[in-house]
PDB file of C-alpha atoms in Angstrom:
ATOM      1  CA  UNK A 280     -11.452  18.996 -11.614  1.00  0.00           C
ATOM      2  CA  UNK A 281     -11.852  21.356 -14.718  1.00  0.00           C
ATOM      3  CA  UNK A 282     -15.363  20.958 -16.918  1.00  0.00           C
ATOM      4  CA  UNK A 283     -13.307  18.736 -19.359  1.00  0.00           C
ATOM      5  CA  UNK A 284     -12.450  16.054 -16.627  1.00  0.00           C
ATOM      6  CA  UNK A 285      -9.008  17.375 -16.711  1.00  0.00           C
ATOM      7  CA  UNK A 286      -6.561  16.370 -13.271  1.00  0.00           C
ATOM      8  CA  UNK A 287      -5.787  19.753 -11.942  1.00  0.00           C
ATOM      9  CA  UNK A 288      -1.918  19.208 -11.782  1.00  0.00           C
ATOM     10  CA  UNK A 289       0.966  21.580  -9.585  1.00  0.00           C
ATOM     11  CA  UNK A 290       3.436  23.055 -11.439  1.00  0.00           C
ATOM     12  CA  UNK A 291       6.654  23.558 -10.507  1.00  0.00           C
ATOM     13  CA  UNK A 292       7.790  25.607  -7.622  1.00  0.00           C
ATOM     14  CA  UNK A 293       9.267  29.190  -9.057  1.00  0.00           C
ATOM     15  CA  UNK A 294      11.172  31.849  -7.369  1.00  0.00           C
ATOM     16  CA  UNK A 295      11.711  35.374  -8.950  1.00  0.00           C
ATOM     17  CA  UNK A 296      15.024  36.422 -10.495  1.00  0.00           C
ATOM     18  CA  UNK A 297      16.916  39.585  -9.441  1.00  0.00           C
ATOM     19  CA  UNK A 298      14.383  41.202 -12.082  1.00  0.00           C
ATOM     20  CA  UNK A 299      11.542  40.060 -10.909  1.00  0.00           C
ATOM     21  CA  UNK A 300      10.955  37.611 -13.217  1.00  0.00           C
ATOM     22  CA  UNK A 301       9.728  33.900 -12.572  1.00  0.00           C
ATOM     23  CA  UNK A 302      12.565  31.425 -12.864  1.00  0.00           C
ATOM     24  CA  UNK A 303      10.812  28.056 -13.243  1.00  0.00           C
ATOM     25  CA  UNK A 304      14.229  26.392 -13.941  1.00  0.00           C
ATOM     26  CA  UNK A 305      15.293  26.748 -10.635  1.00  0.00           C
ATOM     27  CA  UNK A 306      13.154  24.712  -8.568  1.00  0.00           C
ATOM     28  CA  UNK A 307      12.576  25.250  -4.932  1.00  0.00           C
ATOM     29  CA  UNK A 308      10.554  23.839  -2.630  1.00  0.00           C
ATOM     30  CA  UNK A 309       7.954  25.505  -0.819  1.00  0.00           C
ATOM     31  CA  UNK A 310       6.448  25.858   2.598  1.00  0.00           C
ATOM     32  CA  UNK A 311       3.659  23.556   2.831  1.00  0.00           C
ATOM     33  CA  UNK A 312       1.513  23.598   5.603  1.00  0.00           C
ATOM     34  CA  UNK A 313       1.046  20.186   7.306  1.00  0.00           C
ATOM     35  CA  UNK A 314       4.046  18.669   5.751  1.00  0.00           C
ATOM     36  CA  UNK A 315       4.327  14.804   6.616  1.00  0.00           C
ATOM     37  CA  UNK A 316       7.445  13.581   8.423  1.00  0.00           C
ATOM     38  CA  UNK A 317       9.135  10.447   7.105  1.00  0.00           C
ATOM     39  CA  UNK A 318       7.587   8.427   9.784  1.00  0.00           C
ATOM     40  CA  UNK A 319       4.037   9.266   8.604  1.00  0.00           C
ATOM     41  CA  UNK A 320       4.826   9.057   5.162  1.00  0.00           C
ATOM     42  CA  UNK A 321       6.175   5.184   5.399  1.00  0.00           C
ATOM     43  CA  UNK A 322       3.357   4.275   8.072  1.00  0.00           C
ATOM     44  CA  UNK A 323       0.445   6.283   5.108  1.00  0.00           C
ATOM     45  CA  UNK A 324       1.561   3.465   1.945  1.00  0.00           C
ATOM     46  CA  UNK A 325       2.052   0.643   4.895  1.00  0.00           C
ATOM     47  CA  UNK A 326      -1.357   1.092   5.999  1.00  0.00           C
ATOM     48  CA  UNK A 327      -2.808   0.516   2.978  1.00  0.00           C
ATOM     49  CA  UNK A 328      -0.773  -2.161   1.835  1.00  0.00           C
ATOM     50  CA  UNK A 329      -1.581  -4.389   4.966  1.00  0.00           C
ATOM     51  CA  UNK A 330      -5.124  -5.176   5.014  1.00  0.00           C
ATOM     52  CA  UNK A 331      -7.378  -7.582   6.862  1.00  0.00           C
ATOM     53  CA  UNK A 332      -6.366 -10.374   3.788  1.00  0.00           C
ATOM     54  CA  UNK A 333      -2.769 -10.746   5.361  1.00  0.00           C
ATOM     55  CA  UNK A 334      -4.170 -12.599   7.962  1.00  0.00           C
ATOM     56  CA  UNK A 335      -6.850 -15.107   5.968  1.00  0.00           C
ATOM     57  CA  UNK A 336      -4.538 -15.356   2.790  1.00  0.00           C
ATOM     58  CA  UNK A 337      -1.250 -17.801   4.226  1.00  0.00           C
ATOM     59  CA  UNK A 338      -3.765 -20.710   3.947  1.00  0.00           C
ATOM     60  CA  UNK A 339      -4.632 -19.877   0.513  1.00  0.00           C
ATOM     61  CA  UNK A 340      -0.787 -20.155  -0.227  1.00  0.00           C
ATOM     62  CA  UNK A 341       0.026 -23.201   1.163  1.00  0.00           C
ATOM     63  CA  UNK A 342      -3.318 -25.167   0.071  1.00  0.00           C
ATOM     64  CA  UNK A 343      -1.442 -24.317  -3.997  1.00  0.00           C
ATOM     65  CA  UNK A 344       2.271 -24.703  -2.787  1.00  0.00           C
ATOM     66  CA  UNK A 345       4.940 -25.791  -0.466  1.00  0.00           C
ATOM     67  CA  UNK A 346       7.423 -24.105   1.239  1.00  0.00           C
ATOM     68  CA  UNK A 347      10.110 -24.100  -0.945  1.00  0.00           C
ATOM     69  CA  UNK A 348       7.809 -22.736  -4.067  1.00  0.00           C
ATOM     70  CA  UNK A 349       6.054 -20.215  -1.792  1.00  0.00           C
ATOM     71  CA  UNK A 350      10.095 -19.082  -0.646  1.00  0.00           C
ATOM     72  CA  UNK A 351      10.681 -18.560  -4.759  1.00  0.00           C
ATOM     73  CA  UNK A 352       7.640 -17.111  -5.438  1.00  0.00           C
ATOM     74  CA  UNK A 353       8.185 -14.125  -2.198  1.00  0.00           C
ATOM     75  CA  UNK A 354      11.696 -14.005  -3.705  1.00  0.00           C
ATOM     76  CA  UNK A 355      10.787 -13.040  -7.480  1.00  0.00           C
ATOM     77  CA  UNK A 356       7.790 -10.220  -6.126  1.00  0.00           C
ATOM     78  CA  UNK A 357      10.082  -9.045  -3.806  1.00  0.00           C
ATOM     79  CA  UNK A 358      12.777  -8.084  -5.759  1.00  0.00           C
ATOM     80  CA  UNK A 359      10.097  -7.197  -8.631  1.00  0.00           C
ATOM     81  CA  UNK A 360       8.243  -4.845  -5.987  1.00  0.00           C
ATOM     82  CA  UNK A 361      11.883  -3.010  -4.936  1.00  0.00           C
ATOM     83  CA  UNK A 362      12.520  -2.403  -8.765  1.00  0.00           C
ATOM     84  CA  UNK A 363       8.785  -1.118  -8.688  1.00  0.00           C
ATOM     85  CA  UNK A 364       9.573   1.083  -5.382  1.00  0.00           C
ATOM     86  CA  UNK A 365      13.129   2.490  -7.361  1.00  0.00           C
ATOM     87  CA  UNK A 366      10.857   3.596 -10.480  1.00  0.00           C
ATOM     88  CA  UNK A 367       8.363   5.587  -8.210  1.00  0.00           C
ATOM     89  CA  UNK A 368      11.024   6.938  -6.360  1.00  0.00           C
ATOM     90  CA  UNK A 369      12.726   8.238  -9.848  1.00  0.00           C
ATOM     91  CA  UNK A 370       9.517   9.554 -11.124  1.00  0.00           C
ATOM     92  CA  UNK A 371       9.033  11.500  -7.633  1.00  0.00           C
ATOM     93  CA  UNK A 372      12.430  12.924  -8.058  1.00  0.00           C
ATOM     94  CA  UNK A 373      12.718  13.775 -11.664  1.00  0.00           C
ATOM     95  CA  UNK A 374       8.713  14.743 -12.280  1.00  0.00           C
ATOM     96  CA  UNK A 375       8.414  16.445  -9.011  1.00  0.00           C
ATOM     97  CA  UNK A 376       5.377  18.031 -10.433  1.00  0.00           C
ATOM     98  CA  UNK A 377       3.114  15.408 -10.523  1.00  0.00           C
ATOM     99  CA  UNK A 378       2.019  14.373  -7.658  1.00  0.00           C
ATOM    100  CA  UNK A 379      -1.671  13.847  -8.183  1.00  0.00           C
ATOM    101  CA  UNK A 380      -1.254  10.377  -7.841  1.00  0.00           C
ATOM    102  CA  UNK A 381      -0.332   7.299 -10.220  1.00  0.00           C
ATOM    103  CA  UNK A 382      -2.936   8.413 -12.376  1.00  0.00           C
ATOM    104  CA  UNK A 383      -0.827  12.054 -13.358  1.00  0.00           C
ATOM    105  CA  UNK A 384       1.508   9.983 -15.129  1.00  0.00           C
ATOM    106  CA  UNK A 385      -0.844   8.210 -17.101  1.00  0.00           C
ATOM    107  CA  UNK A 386      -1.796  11.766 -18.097  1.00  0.00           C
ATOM    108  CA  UNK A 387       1.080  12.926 -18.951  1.00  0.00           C
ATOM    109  CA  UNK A 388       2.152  10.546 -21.608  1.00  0.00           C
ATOM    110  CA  UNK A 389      -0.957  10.051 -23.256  1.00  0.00           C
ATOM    111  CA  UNK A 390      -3.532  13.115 -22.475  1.00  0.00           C
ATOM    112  CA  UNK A 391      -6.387  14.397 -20.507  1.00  0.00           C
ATOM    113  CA  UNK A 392      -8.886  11.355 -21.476  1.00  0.00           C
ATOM    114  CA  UNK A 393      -6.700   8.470 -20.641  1.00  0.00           C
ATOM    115  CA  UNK A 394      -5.787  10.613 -17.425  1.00  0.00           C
ATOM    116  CA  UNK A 395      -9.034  11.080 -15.918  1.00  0.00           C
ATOM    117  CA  UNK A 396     -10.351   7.481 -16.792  1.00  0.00           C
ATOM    118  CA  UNK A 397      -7.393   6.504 -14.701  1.00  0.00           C
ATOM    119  CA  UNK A 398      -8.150   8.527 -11.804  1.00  0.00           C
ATOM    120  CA  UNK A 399     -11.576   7.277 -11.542  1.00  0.00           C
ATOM    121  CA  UNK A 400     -10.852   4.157 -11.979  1.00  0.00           C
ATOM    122  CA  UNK A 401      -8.335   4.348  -9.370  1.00  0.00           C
ATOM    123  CA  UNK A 402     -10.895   5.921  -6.656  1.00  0.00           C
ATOM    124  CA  UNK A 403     -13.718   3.790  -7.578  1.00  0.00           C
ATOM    125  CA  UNK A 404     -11.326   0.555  -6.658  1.00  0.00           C
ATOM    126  CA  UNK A 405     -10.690   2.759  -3.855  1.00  0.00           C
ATOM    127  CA  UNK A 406     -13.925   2.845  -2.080  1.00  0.00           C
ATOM    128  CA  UNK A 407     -14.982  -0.511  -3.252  1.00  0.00           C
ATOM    129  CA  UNK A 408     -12.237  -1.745  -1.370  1.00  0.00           C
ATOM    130  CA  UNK A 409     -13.018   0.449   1.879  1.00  0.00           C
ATOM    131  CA  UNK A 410     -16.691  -1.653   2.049  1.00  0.00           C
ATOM    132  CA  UNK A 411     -14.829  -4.578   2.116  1.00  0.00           C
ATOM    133  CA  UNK A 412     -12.579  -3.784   4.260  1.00  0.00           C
ATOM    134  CA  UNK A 413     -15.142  -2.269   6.987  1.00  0.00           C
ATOM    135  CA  UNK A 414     -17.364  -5.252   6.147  1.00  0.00           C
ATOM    136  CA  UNK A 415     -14.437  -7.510   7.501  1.00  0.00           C
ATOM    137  CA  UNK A 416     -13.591  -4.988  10.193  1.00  0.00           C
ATOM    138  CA  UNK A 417     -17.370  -5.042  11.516  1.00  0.00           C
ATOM    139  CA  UNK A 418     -17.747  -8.889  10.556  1.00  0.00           C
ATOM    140  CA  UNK A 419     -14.594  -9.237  13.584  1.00  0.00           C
ATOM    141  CA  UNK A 420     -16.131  -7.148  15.769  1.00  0.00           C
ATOM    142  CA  UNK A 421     -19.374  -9.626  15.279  1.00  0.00           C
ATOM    143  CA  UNK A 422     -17.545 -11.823  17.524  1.00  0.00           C
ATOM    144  CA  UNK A 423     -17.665  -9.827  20.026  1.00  0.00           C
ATOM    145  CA  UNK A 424     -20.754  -7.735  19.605  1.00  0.00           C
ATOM    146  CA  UNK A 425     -23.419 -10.059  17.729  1.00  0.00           C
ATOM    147  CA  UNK A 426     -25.462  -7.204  16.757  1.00  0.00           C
ATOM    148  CA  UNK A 427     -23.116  -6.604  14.162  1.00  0.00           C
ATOM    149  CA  UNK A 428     -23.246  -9.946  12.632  1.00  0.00           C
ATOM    150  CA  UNK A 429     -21.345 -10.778   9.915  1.00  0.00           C
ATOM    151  CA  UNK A 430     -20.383  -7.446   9.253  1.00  0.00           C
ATOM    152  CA  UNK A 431     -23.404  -6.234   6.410  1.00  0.00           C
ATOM    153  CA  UNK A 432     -26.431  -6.099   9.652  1.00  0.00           C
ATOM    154  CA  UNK A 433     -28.041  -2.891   9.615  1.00  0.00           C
ATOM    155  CA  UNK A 434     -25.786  -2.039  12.669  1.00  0.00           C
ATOM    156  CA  UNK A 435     -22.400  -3.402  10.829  1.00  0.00           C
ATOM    157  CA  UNK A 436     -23.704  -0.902   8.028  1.00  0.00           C
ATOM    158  CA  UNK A 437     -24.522   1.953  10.045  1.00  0.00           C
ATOM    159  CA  UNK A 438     -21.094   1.737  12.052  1.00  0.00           C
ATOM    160  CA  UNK A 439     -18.917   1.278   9.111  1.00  0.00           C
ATOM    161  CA  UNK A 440     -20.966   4.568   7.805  1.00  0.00           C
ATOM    162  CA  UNK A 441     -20.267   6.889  10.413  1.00  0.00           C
ATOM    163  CA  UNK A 442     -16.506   5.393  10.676  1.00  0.00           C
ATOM    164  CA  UNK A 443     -15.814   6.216   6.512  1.00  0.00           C
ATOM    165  CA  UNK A 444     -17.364   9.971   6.845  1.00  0.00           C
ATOM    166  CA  UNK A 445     -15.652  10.242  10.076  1.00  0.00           C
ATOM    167  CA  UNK A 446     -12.097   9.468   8.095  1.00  0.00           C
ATOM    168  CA  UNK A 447     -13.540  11.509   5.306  1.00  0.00           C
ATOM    169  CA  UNK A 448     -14.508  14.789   7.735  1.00  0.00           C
ATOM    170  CA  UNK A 449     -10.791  13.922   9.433  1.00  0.00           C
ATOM    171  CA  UNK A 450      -9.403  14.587   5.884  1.00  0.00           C
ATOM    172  CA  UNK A 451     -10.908  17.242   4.813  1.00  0.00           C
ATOM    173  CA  UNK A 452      -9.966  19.458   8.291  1.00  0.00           C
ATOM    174  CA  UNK A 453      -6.243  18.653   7.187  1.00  0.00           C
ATOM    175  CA  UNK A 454      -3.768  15.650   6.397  1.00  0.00           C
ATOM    176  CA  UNK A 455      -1.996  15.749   9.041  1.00  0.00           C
ATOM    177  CA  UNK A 456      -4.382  14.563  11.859  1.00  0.00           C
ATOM    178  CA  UNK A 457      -5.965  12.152   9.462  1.00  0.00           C
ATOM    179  CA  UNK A 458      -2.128  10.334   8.562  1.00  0.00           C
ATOM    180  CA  UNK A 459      -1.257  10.905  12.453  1.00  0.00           C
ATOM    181  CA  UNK A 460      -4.503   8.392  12.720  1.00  0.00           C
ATOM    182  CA  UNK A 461      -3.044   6.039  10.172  1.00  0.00           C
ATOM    183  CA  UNK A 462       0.074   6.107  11.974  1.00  0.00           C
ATOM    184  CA  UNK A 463      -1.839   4.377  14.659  1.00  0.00           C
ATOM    185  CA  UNK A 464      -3.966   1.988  12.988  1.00  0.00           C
ATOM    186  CA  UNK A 465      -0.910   0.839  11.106  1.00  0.00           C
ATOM    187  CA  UNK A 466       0.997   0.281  14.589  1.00  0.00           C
ATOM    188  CA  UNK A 467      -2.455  -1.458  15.555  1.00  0.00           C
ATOM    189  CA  UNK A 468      -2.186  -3.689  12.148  1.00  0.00           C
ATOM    190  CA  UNK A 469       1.874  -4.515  12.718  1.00  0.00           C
ATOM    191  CA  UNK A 470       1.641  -5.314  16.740  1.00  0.00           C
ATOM    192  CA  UNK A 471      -0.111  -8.803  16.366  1.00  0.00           C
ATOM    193  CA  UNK A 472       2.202  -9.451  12.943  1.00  0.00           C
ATOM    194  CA  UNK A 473       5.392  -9.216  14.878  1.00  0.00           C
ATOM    195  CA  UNK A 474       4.040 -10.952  18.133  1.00  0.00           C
ATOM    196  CA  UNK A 475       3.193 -14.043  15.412  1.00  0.00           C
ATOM    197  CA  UNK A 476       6.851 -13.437  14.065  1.00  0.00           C
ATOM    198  CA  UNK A 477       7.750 -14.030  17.449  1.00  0.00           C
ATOM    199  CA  UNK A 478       5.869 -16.677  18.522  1.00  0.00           C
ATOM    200  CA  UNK A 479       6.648 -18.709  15.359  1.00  0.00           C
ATOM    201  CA  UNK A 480      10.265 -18.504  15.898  1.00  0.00           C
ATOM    202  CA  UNK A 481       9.577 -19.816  19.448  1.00  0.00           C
ATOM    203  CA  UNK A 482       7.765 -22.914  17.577  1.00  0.00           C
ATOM    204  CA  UNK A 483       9.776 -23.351  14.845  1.00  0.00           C
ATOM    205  CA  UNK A 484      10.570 -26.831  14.242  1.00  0.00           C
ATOM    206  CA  UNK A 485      13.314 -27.070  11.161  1.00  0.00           C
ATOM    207  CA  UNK A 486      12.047 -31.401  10.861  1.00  0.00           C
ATOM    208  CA  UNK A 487       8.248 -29.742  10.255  1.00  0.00           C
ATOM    209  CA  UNK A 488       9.073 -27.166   8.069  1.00  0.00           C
ATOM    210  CA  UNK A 489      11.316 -29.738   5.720  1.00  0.00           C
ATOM    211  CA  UNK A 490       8.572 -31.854   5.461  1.00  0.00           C
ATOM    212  CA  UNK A 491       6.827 -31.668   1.691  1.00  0.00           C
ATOM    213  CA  UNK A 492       9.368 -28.375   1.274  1.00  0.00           C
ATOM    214  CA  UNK A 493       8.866 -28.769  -2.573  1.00  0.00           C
ATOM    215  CA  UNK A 494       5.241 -29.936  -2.300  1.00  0.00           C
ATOM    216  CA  UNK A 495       3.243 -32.693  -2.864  1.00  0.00           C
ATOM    217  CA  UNK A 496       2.705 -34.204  -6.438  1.00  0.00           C
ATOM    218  CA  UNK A 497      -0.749 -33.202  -6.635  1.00  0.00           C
ATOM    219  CA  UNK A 498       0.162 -29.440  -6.190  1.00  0.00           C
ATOM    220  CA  UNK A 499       1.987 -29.655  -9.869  1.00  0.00           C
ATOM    221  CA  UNK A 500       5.639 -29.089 -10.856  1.00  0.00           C
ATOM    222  CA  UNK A 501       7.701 -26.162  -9.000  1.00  0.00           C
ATOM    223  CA  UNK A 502       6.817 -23.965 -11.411  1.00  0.00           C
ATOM    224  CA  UNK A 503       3.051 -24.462 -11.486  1.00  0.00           C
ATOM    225  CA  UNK A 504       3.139 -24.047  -7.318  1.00  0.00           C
ATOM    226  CA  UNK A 505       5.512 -20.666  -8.226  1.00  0.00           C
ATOM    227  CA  UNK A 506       3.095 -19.463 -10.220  1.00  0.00           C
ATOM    228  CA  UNK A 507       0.298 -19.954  -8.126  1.00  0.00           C
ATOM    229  CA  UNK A 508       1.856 -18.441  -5.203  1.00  0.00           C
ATOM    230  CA  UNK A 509       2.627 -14.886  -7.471  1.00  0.00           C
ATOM    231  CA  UNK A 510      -1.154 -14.845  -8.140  1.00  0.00           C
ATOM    232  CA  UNK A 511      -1.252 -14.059  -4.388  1.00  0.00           C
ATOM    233  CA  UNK A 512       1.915 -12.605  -3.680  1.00  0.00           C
ATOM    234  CA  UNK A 513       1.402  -9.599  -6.200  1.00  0.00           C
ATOM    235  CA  UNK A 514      -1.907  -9.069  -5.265  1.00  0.00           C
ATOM    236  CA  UNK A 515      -1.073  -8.127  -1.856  1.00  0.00           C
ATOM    237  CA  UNK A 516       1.345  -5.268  -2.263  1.00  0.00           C
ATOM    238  CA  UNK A 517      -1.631  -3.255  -4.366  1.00  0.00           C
ATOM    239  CA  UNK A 518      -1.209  -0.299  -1.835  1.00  0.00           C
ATOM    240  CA  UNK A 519       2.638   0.333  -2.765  1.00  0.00           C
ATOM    241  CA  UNK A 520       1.585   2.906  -5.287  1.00  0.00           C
ATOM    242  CA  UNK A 521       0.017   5.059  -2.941  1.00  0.00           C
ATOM    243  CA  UNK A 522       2.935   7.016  -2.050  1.00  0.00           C
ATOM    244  CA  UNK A 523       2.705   8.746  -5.610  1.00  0.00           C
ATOM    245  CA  UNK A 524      -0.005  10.407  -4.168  1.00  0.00           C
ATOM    246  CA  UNK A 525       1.387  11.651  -0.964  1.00  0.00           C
ATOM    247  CA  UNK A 526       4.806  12.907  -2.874  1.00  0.00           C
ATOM    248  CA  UNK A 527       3.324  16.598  -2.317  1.00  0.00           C
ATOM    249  CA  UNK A 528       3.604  16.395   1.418  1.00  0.00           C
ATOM    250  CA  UNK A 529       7.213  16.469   2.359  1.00  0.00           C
ATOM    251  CA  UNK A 530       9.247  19.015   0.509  1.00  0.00           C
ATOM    252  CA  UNK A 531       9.505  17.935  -3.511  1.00  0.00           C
ATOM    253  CA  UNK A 532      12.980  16.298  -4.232  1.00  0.00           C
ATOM    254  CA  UNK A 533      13.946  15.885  -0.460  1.00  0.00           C
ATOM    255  CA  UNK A 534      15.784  13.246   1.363  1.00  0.00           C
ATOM    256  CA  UNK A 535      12.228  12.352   2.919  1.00  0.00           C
ATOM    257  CA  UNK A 536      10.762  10.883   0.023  1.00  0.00           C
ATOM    258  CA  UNK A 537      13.518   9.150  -0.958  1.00  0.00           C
ATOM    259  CA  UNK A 538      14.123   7.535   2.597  1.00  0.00           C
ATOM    260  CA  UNK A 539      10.076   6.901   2.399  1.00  0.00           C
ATOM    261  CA  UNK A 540      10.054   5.337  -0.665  1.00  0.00           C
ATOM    262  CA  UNK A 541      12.586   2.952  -0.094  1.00  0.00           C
ATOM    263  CA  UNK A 542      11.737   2.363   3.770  1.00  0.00           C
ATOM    264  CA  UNK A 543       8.207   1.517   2.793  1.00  0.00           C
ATOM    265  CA  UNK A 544       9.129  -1.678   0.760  1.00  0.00           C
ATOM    266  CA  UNK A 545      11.487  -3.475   3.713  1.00  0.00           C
ATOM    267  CA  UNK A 546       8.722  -2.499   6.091  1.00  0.00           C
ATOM    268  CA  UNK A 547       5.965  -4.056   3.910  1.00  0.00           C
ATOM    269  CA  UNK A 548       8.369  -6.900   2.782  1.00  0.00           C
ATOM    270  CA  UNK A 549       8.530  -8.195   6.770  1.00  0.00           C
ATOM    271  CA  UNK A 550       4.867  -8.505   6.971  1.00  0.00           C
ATOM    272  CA  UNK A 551       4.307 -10.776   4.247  1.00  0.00           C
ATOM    273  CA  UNK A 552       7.294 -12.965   5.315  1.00  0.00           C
ATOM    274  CA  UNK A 553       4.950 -14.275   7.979  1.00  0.00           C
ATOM    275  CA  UNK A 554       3.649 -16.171   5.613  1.00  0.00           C
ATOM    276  CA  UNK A 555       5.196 -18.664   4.510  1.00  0.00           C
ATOM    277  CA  UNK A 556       5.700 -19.731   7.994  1.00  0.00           C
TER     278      UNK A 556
END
């Protein structure tokens, strides 16, 4: 970052004319070491979109709704979140140069100030939201291993320490072994989802899940339990937009980021299904 908090930004790729000149207009893409694969790519904006609330929020949805609201409500953000995906995918495509994150755009349309308040905005939500999720991570393990507690013991604290600067160290050494990690932490976080897929269609009882399917009278009209199910249902994709920040790593404009944009919403869209079972 420059001394006047500016977002140092890459400019487009240039090869040299037959003269030796720099032809901006004609841009290529090129070499980057580490490039992600579209594998990594989908599984780096899937891991962050799944976090430990997928698997506390469901009862939060259906004490506000019933099942035929909750059904609306996953309809509306999911077709809202695709339209969401299709802009980022655009912007990746047509402003191949910025790729700093969500945060270049607000820079480029309206300057260096409202740019860099967005960026650190973005990373201070960023690491508030690692402490909480380490503090559930470690408050799990307290199950298991009572010195940890309920995740914010001295223990809990130390561990989720040396786990964040072991991530951050991971990074720094290269992208690549810290989004192969990812890949399996996200594999880790989408294992028990589908086994619960699974098992629920095993269970599934059609009588059960007709009964209240529009909710109870208390809940409020349709659109009231609607409503209240968005509150959540938005919420839970914050994550989506991190794959404006990993544009750089496959080659600009290629068929990889267009596959991984797209194949990151379906992918994403399946988890949160499981809830309104």
């Amino acid at each position: 970052m420059s001394a006047t908090g500016a977002l140092p930004l890459n400019g487009l790729a240039t090869t040299a004319g037959a003269a030796g000149q720099a032809t901006p207009d004609k841009a290529v893409a090129e070499p980057i070491p580490g490039k992600l694969g579209l594998g990594l790519l989908v599984a780096l904006v899937v891991g962050s979109i799944i976090g430990s609330g997928i698997f506390g929020l469901p009862q939060n949805m259906a004490a506000g709704a019933g099942a035929g609201a909750i059904l609306i409500g996953w309809t509306i953000t999911g077709i809202g979140m695709l339209l969401l995906v299709r802009v980022y995918q655009m912007l990746s495509l047509r402003k191949p140069e910025l790729d700093n994150g969500v945060y270049a755009y607000a820079r480029a349309l309206s300057g260096e100030y409202v740019g860099f308040n967005s960026a650190w905005g973005y990373w201070v939500s960023a690491w508030i939201g690692n402490v909480g999720y380490l503090v559930a991570a470690f408050g799990a393990l307290g199950y298991f291993f009572p010195v940890f507690g309920t995740g914010n013991s001295p223990s809990a604290i130390a561990g989720a320490s040396l786990v964040l600067w072991g991530i951050h160290f991971m990074v720094l050494r290269g992208i690549q072994g810290a989004a192969v990690l990812n890949a399996v932490v996200t594999a880790a976080k989408i294992a028990p989802l589908l086994l619960f897929i699974v098992l629920v269609a095993m269970a599934f009882e059609l009588d059960t899940f007709r009964l209240d399917f529009w909710g109870d009278a208390k809940l409020g009209s349709v659109l009231d339990q609607v409503k209240s199910t968005m509150l959540v249902t938005v919420w839970v994709f914050i994550g989506i937009e991190g794959g404006a920040s990993s544009s750089r790593s496959p080659p600009r404009g290629s068929t990889t980021t267009r596959r991984a944009w797209v194949r990151r919403w379906p992918t994403a869209r399946c988890s949160r299904w499981r809830r309104c079972c």
